[in-house]
Coordinates of C-alpha atoms in Angstrom, one line a residue:
Chain A
M83 CA -21.1 58.1 -50.2
E84 CA -21.4 55.7 -47.2
G85 CA -18.9 53.4 -48.9
E86 CA -16.5 56.3 -49.4
L87 CA -16.9 57.4 -45.8
L88 CA -16.0 53.9 -44.6
T89 CA -13.0 53.9 -47.0
V90 CA -11.7 57.3 -45.8
I91 CA -12.1 56.0 -42.2
I92 CA -10.0 52.9 -43.0
V93 CA -7.4 55.1 -44.8
V94 CA -7.1 57.5 -41.9
A95 CA -6.9 54.6 -39.4
T96 CA -4.2 53.0 -41.6
A97 CA -2.3 56.3 -41.8
L98 CA -2.3 56.6 -38.0
A99 CA -1.3 53.0 -37.8
F100 CA 1.6 53.8 -40.1
D101 CA 2.5 56.8 -37.9
F102 CA 2.5 54.4 -34.9
T103 CA 4.8 52.0 -36.7
N104 CA 6.9 55.0 -37.7
G105 CA 7.3 55.9 -34.1
F106 CA 7.9 52.3 -33.2
H107 CA 10.4 51.7 -35.9
D108 CA 12.0 55.0 -36.5
T109 CA 11.9 57.2 -33.4
A110 CA 13.8 54.8 -31.2
N111 CA 16.9 55.8 -33.2
V112 CA 16.5 59.2 -31.6
V113 CA 17.2 57.8 -28.1
A114 CA 19.8 55.1 -29.1
T115 CA 22.8 57.4 -28.5
S116 CA 21.6 58.6 -25.1
I117 CA 21.1 55.0 -24.0
S118 CA 24.4 53.8 -25.5
T119 CA 26.4 56.4 -23.6
R120 CA 24.3 55.8 -20.4
A121 CA 23.2 59.5 -20.4
M122 CA 19.6 58.3 -19.8
A123 CA 18.0 55.1 -18.6
P124 CA 16.2 53.4 -21.6
R125 CA 12.6 53.7 -20.3
I126 CA 13.1 57.4 -19.3
A127 CA 14.8 58.1 -22.7
V128 CA 11.9 56.6 -24.6
G129 CA 9.3 58.4 -22.6
Y130 CA 11.1 61.7 -23.0
A131 CA 11.4 61.2 -26.7
A132 CA 7.7 60.3 -27.0
V133 CA 6.7 63.6 -25.3
L134 CA 9.1 65.7 -27.4
N135 CA 7.9 64.0 -30.6
F136 CA 4.4 65.0 -29.7
V137 CA 5.4 68.6 -29.2
G138 CA 7.6 68.7 -32.3
A139 CA 4.6 67.7 -34.5
F140 CA 3.0 71.1 -33.7
I141 CA 6.0 73.3 -34.5
S142 CA 6.0 73.4 -38.3
L143 CA 3.8 72.3 -41.2
Q144 CA 6.2 72.7 -44.1
V145 CA 6.9 69.0 -44.6
A146 CA 3.2 68.2 -44.5
A147 CA 2.6 70.7 -47.3
T148 CA 5.4 69.1 -49.4
V149 CA 3.9 65.6 -49.0
A150 CA 0.4 66.8 -49.7
S151 CA 1.2 68.9 -52.7
D152 CA 4.6 68.3 -54.3
V153 CA 5.1 64.5 -54.6
V154 CA 2.0 63.4 -56.5
D155 CA -0.8 65.4 -58.2
P156 CA -3.3 66.1 -55.4
G157 CA -6.0 66.6 -58.1
A158 CA -5.5 63.0 -59.3
I159 CA -5.4 61.3 -55.9
S160 CA -7.9 58.7 -54.9
L161 CA -8.5 57.0 -51.5
L162 CA -7.2 53.6 -52.9
V163 CA -3.9 55.2 -54.0
V164 CA -3.4 56.6 -50.5
F165 CA -4.3 53.3 -49.0
G166 CA -2.0 51.4 -51.3
G167 CA 0.9 53.7 -50.5
L168 CA 0.3 53.4 -46.8
V169 CA 0.2 49.6 -46.9
G170 CA 3.4 49.6 -49.0
A171 CA 5.1 51.7 -46.3
I172 CA 3.7 49.7 -43.4
A173 CA 4.7 46.4 -44.9
W174 CA 8.2 47.5 -45.7
N175 CA 8.5 49.0 -42.2
L176 CA 7.5 45.7 -40.6
V177 CA 10.0 43.7 -42.7
T178 CA 12.9 46.0 -41.9
W179 CA 11.9 46.1 -38.3
Y180 CA 11.8 42.3 -38.2
F181 CA 15.3 42.1 -39.6
G182 CA 16.6 45.0 -37.4
L183 CA 17.4 47.4 -40.3
P184 CA 17.0 51.1 -39.6
S185 CA 15.5 51.9 -43.1
S186 CA 13.6 55.0 -43.7
S187 CA 9.9 55.2 -42.9
S188 CA 9.7 58.4 -44.8
H189 CA 11.1 57.0 -48.1
A190 CA 8.8 53.9 -47.6
L191 CA 5.8 56.2 -47.4
I192 CA 6.7 58.3 -50.4
G193 CA 7.7 55.2 -52.4
G194 CA 4.4 53.5 -51.5
I195 CA 2.4 56.5 -52.6
V196 CA 4.4 56.9 -55.8
G197 CA 4.1 53.2 -56.7
A198 CA 0.3 53.1 -56.1
M199 CA -0.1 56.4 -58.1
L200 CA 2.0 55.1 -61.0
V201 CA -0.3 52.1 -61.4
A202 CA -3.5 54.1 -60.9
E203 CA -2.9 57.2 -63.0
G204 CA 0.4 56.7 -64.8
P205 CA 3.7 58.7 -64.6
G206 CA 1.9 61.9 -65.5
A207 CA 0.4 62.1 -62.0
V208 CA 3.8 61.8 -60.3
F209 CA 6.0 64.9 -59.9
F210 CA 9.3 63.1 -60.6
G211 CA 11.4 66.2 -61.2
S212 CA 10.8 69.0 -58.7
G213 CA 9.0 66.7 -56.3
I214 CA 10.6 63.2 -56.1
L215 CA 14.1 64.3 -57.2
G216 CA 14.2 67.9 -55.9
K217 CA 12.4 67.4 -52.6
V218 CA 13.1 63.8 -51.7
M219 CA 16.0 62.1 -53.6
I220 CA 18.6 64.9 -53.5
P221 CA 17.9 65.9 -49.9
A222 CA 18.1 62.2 -49.1
L223 CA 21.7 62.2 -50.3
V224 CA 22.6 65.6 -48.9
A225 CA 21.2 65.2 -45.4
P226 CA 23.1 62.1 -44.2
T227 CA 26.3 63.3 -45.9
L228 CA 25.9 66.7 -44.2
A229 CA 25.1 65.0 -40.9
F230 CA 28.2 62.8 -41.3
V231 CA 30.4 65.9 -41.9
I232 CA 28.9 67.9 -39.1
G233 CA 29.1 64.9 -36.7
G234 CA 32.8 64.5 -37.5
A235 CA 33.6 68.2 -37.3
A236 CA 31.7 68.7 -34.1
I237 CA 33.4 65.8 -32.3
L238 CA 36.9 67.0 -33.5
S239 CA 36.1 70.5 -32.2
L240 CA 34.9 69.1 -28.9
Y241 CA 38.0 67.0 -28.4
R242 CA 40.1 70.1 -29.1
I243 CA 38.2 72.2 -26.6
V244 CA 37.9 69.7 -23.7
G245 CA 40.7 67.2 -24.6
R246 CA 43.0 68.3 -21.8
L247 CA 40.4 68.1 -19.0
R248 CA 40.0 65.2 -16.6
P249 CA 37.6 62.7 -18.2
G250 CA 35.2 62.3 -15.3
P251 CA 33.6 65.8 -15.1
V252 CA 33.7 66.0 -18.9
T253 CA 31.8 62.8 -19.3
Q254 CA 29.2 64.0 -16.7
G255 CA 29.0 67.3 -18.6
F256 CA 28.3 65.7 -21.9
R257 CA 25.8 63.3 -20.4
G258 CA 23.9 66.3 -19.2
G259 CA 24.3 67.8 -22.6
Q260 CA 22.8 64.7 -24.1
V261 CA 19.6 65.4 -22.3
I262 CA 19.4 68.6 -24.3
S263 CA 20.6 67.2 -27.6
G264 CA 18.5 64.0 -27.3
G265 CA 15.5 66.2 -26.6
L266 CA 16.2 68.3 -29.6
L267 CA 16.6 65.3 -31.8
A268 CA 13.2 63.9 -30.6
L269 CA 11.7 67.3 -31.3
A270 CA 13.3 67.4 -34.7
H271 CA 11.9 64.0 -35.5
G272 CA 8.4 65.1 -34.6
T273 CA 8.7 68.2 -36.9
N274 CA 9.7 66.0 -39.8
D275 CA 8.1 62.5 -39.5
A276 CA 4.7 63.2 -37.9
Q277 CA 4.1 65.7 -40.6
K278 CA 4.4 63.1 -43.3
T279 CA 1.4 61.3 -41.9
M280 CA -0.4 64.6 -41.7
G281 CA 0.4 65.2 -45.4
V282 CA -0.9 61.7 -46.4
I283 CA -4.2 62.2 -44.4
A284 CA -4.6 65.6 -46.0
L285 CA -4.3 63.8 -49.4
A286 CA -7.0 61.3 -48.4
L287 CA -9.2 64.2 -47.3
V288 CA -8.6 65.8 -50.7
A289 CA -9.6 62.6 -52.4
Y290 CA -12.7 62.4 -50.2
G291 CA -13.6 66.0 -51.1
S292 CA -13.4 67.6 -47.6
L293 CA -10.1 69.5 -48.4
P294 CA -9.4 71.6 -51.5
A295 CA -6.7 70.2 -53.8
A296 CA -5.3 73.7 -54.2
D297 CA -4.6 74.1 -50.5
P298 CA -4.5 70.8 -48.6
S299 CA -3.5 72.1 -45.2
P300 CA -4.1 69.5 -42.5
P301 CA -6.9 70.4 -40.0
T302 CA -6.2 70.5 -36.3
W303 CA -7.7 67.1 -35.5
V304 CA -5.2 65.6 -38.1
I305 CA -2.3 67.3 -36.4
V306 CA -3.3 66.2 -32.9
S307 CA -4.0 62.6 -34.0
A308 CA -0.8 62.3 -36.0
A309 CA 1.3 63.7 -33.0
T310 CA -0.4 61.3 -30.6
A311 CA 0.1 58.2 -32.9
I312 CA 3.8 58.9 -33.4
A313 CA 4.3 59.6 -29.7
A314 CA 2.5 56.3 -28.7
G315 CA 4.6 54.4 -31.2
T316 CA 7.8 55.9 -29.8
Y317 CA 6.9 54.8 -26.4
A318 CA 5.8 51.3 -27.4
G319 CA 9.1 50.1 -28.6
G320 CA 11.9 49.9 -31.1
W321 CA 14.4 48.2 -28.9
R322 CA 15.9 46.2 -31.7
I323 CA 16.6 49.3 -33.8
I324 CA 18.1 50.9 -30.7
K325 CA 20.6 48.1 -30.4
T326 CA 21.7 48.6 -34.0
M327 CA 22.0 52.3 -33.9
G328 CA 23.4 52.7 -30.4
S329 CA 26.2 50.2 -30.2
R330 CA 26.4 48.1 -33.3
I331 CA 27.7 50.9 -35.5
H332 CA 30.3 51.9 -33.0
K333 CA 30.8 52.3 -29.3
M334 CA 30.4 55.9 -28.4
D335 CA 31.5 58.1 -25.6
S336 CA 29.2 60.8 -24.2
A337 CA 30.9 63.6 -26.2
Q338 CA 30.4 61.6 -29.4
G339 CA 26.8 61.0 -28.5
F340 CA 26.3 64.7 -27.9
A341 CA 28.0 65.6 -31.2
A342 CA 26.0 63.0 -33.2
Q343 CA 22.7 64.1 -31.7
G344 CA 23.5 67.8 -32.1
A345 CA 24.4 67.2 -35.8
G346 CA 21.4 65.1 -36.5
A347 CA 19.0 67.6 -34.8
A348 CA 20.6 70.6 -36.7
V349 CA 20.2 68.9 -40.1
I350 CA 16.6 67.6 -39.5
L351 CA 15.3 70.9 -38.0
A352 CA 16.9 73.0 -40.8
S353 CA 15.3 70.5 -43.4
S354 CA 11.9 70.7 -41.7
A355 CA 12.0 74.5 -42.0
G356 CA 12.8 74.1 -45.7
G357 CA 10.0 71.6 -46.2
F358 CA 12.2 68.6 -47.1
P359 CA 10.7 65.3 -46.0
L360 CA 14.0 63.6 -45.4
S361 CA 14.8 60.3 -43.7
T362 CA 15.5 61.0 -40.0
T363 CA 17.0 57.5 -39.7
H364 CA 19.6 58.1 -42.4
T365 CA 20.4 61.5 -41.1
I366 CA 21.0 60.2 -37.5
S367 CA 23.0 57.2 -38.9
G368 CA 25.2 59.7 -40.9
A369 CA 25.8 61.7 -37.7
V370 CA 26.6 58.7 -35.6
I371 CA 29.0 57.2 -38.2
G372 CA 30.6 60.7 -38.7
S373 CA 31.2 61.1 -35.0
G374 CA 32.8 57.7 -34.9
A375 CA 34.8 57.9 -38.1
A376 CA 36.3 61.2 -37.0
K377 CA 37.8 59.6 -33.9
R378 CA 39.0 56.4 -35.6
L379 CA 37.8 54.9 -38.9
S380 CA 38.2 51.4 -37.5
A381 CA 35.8 52.2 -34.6
V382 CA 32.9 52.1 -37.1
R383 CA 31.3 48.7 -37.8
W384 CA 31.3 49.3 -41.6
G385 CA 29.4 46.0 -42.2
V386 CA 26.4 47.3 -40.1
A387 CA 26.7 50.6 -41.8
G388 CA 26.7 48.8 -45.2
N389 CA 23.4 47.0 -44.2
I390 CA 21.9 50.4 -43.5
V391 CA 23.0 51.7 -46.9
A392 CA 21.5 48.6 -48.6
A393 CA 18.2 49.2 -46.8
W394 CA 18.4 52.8 -47.8
I395 CA 18.8 51.9 -51.5
L396 CA 16.0 49.3 -51.4
T397 CA 13.4 51.2 -49.6
L398 CA 11.9 53.4 -52.3
P399 CA 11.5 50.7 -55.0
A400 CA 10.5 48.0 -52.5
A401 CA 7.8 50.2 -50.9
A402 CA 6.7 51.4 -54.4
G403 CA 6.3 47.8 -55.5
I404 CA 4.2 46.8 -52.5
G405 CA 2.1 50.0 -52.9
A406 CA 1.5 49.2 -56.5
L407 CA 0.6 45.6 -55.7
T408 CA -1.8 46.7 -53.0
Y409 CA -3.5 49.2 -55.2
G410 CA -3.9 46.4 -57.9
I411 CA -5.4 44.0 -55.3
T412 CA -7.8 46.5 -53.8
R413 CA -9.0 47.6 -57.3
L414 CA -9.9 43.9 -58.0
F415 CA -12.8 44.5 -55.6
G416 CA -13.9 47.8 -57.2
T417 CA -13.5 51.3 -55.8
G418 CA -15.4 50.8 -52.5
A419 CA -14.4 49.7 -49.1
V420 CA -14.2 45.9 -49.7
G421 CA -10.7 45.9 -51.0
P422 CA -9.2 48.0 -48.2
V423 CA -11.1 45.9 -45.6
I424 CA -9.7 42.6 -47.0
V425 CA -6.1 44.1 -47.3
S426 CA -6.3 45.5 -43.8
V427 CA -7.3 42.1 -42.4
L428 CA -4.4 40.5 -44.3
I429 CA -2.0 43.1 -43.0
L430 CA -3.2 42.6 -39.4
I431 CA -2.8 38.8 -39.7
G432 CA 0.7 39.2 -41.2
S433 CA 1.7 41.7 -38.5
A434 CA 0.5 39.3 -35.7
M435 CA 2.5 36.5 -37.3
L436 CA 5.7 38.6 -37.4
F437 CA 5.2 39.7 -33.8
S438 CA 4.5 36.2 -32.5
R439 CA 7.4 34.8 -34.4
R440 CA 9.7 37.4 -32.9
A441 CA 8.3 36.8 -29.4
R442 CA 8.9 33.0 -29.8
H443 CA 12.3 33.1 -31.4
G444 CA 13.7 36.4 -30.2
G445 CA 15.6 38.7 -32.5
P446 CA 17.4 37.7 -35.7
V447 CA 19.7 40.6 -34.9
A448 CA 21.9 39.3 -32.1
A449 CA 23.6 41.7 -29.8
A450 CA 27.1 42.2 -31.1
P451 CA 29.9 42.7 -28.7
S452 CA 30.9 46.4 -28.5
K453 CA 34.0 47.5 -30.2
A454 CA 36.1 49.9 -28.1
Chain B
M57 CA 19.2 71.0 -65.3
I58 CA 19.5 70.1 -61.6
A59 CA 19.2 73.8 -60.7
S60 CA 15.8 74.0 -62.3
I61 CA 14.6 70.9 -60.5
V62 CA 16.0 71.6 -57.0
D63 CA 15.2 74.6 -54.9
T64 CA 19.0 75.3 -54.6
H65 CA 18.4 78.4 -52.4
A66 CA 16.4 76.3 -49.8
L67 CA 18.9 73.4 -50.0
L68 CA 21.9 75.7 -49.5
T69 CA 20.1 77.4 -46.6
V70 CA 19.7 74.0 -45.0
V71 CA 23.4 73.3 -45.5
W72 CA 24.8 76.5 -44.0
V73 CA 22.2 76.6 -41.1
S74 CA 23.0 73.0 -40.3
L75 CA 26.7 73.6 -40.3
L76 CA 26.5 76.7 -38.2
A77 CA 24.1 75.1 -35.7
G78 CA 25.5 71.6 -35.6
I79 CA 29.2 72.7 -35.2
G80 CA 28.6 76.0 -33.5
V81 CA 26.2 74.9 -30.8
T82 CA 28.2 71.8 -29.9
A83 CA 31.4 73.8 -29.7
A84 CA 29.6 76.4 -27.5
Y85 CA 28.5 73.6 -25.1
G86 CA 32.1 72.4 -25.2
F87 CA 33.2 75.8 -23.9
A88 CA 30.5 75.7 -21.3
I89 CA 32.0 72.4 -20.0
L90 CA 35.6 73.7 -20.3
G91 CA 34.7 76.9 -18.4
G92 CA 32.7 75.1 -15.7
V93 CA 35.3 72.3 -15.1
R94 CA 38.3 74.7 -15.1
A95 CA 36.5 77.3 -12.9
L96 CA 35.8 74.6 -10.3
E97 CA 39.4 73.2 -10.4
L98 CA 41.0 76.6 -10.2
G99 CA 38.6 77.8 -7.5
R100 CA 39.5 74.8 -5.3
S101 CA 43.2 75.6 -5.7
G102 CA 42.6 79.3 -4.7
R103 CA 43.3 80.9 -8.1
I104 CA 40.2 83.0 -7.9
G105 CA 41.0 85.4 -10.8
E106 CA 41.6 82.6 -13.3
A107 CA 38.6 80.7 -12.0
A108 CA 36.4 83.8 -12.5
M109 CA 37.7 84.1 -16.1
F110 CA 36.8 80.5 -16.9
A111 CA 33.4 80.9 -15.2
V112 CA 32.7 83.7 -17.6
V113 CA 33.7 81.4 -20.5
G114 CA 31.4 78.7 -19.1
V115 CA 28.4 81.1 -18.7
L116 CA 28.9 82.5 -22.2
G117 CA 29.1 79.0 -23.7
M118 CA 25.9 77.9 -21.9
A119 CA 24.1 81.2 -22.8
T120 CA 25.1 80.7 -26.5
T121 CA 23.9 77.1 -26.5
V122 CA 20.5 77.9 -24.9
G123 CA 20.0 81.1 -26.9
A124 CA 20.8 79.4 -30.2
I125 CA 18.3 76.5 -29.4
V126 CA 15.5 78.9 -28.4
F127 CA 16.2 81.1 -31.5
G128 CA 16.1 78.1 -33.8
I129 CA 12.8 76.8 -32.4
V130 CA 11.2 80.3 -32.6
V131 CA 12.3 80.6 -36.3
L132 CA 11.0 77.2 -37.1
S133 CA 7.6 77.7 -35.6
D134 CA 7.1 81.1 -37.4

């Protein structure tokens, strides 16, 4: 039992570390458009997003319920499966962060859990139909497409409404609007992304026996700690991803920034209410590209958009592969805490190497000149 | 086949709510800017009646924006 307690502590700590990397890697996308259009200073925008991510985590628990109950069989879950899934997600997040690709932390997490579960219990313990396909894959296609369409339609309607006004006051007006839309986007991110970690910790508590498999609702301490971790991660960084999202896809004016943020927030909030754990990164990317393409197709840097799509396609299988491998390695050391401890140390060493390499050599993603 | 796997009702709700909120609220804010900017310009040039009309458009646009956001958050947290 003591070994199990140590394992569950390691798994919860790893889940919160993932949540932190989620904030670090993912949430910065939320503020990219505000910074790109100079609606907010970078540090203020990041702090503002961190606070609203924290608040958003308390608004709804639908997505946490989906992750805890509808992706894999909670009755067959084990602590090592949850740990393998988390390591798969963290490792993929670190790799895509290093290369400056805004891939999905959410899909990485779900891919990691599914990969580890497949190796541990076989395909019977994974809900491929109504869970993976119905709750993850199809919404993963619908949400960015919807955000693209809404972003485009919103900016066209805005240009029609304010197109004949003097640009100065209009720009000021939309910069003010971006304080609202950027805040909503951060709030939306908290409602969807922080809940995924809550769902995973709930799965770990089911495996440990402190939550019933039939109703794995996360307790309050899980909600508070997940909200805190994602908010801290948001504040800590993500500048490289900001660069990709904010100006490398296309150069935005403040009306486009407002339309993109409004479209992204609307899709994410509606999806959170429906319990769909979608990729906030892909949704925001879709809205940003839509608002640019509606103005002028050539304004979008399609090469960068293509990299985002490539990361999108790779994320589920890559994280699943790492999750499966991690589960296999930890099982070599039995079902106790030895395997997770060894893997955690290896992950920490790998992360330190990536961070120090980045610090020494700077970013592999160079700042591209903006395209008017 | 797909209909039995996907909760189509929930997914369609996401689609129409997102369309309404994403396009409707941004357009409402656009009218808030239109009303505010035009009201100021017309007020400065002494056309008080037209300025008042645009001010109403601006206030309605802002009220719609704020009201829709508050309503959405209340619905989500229920």
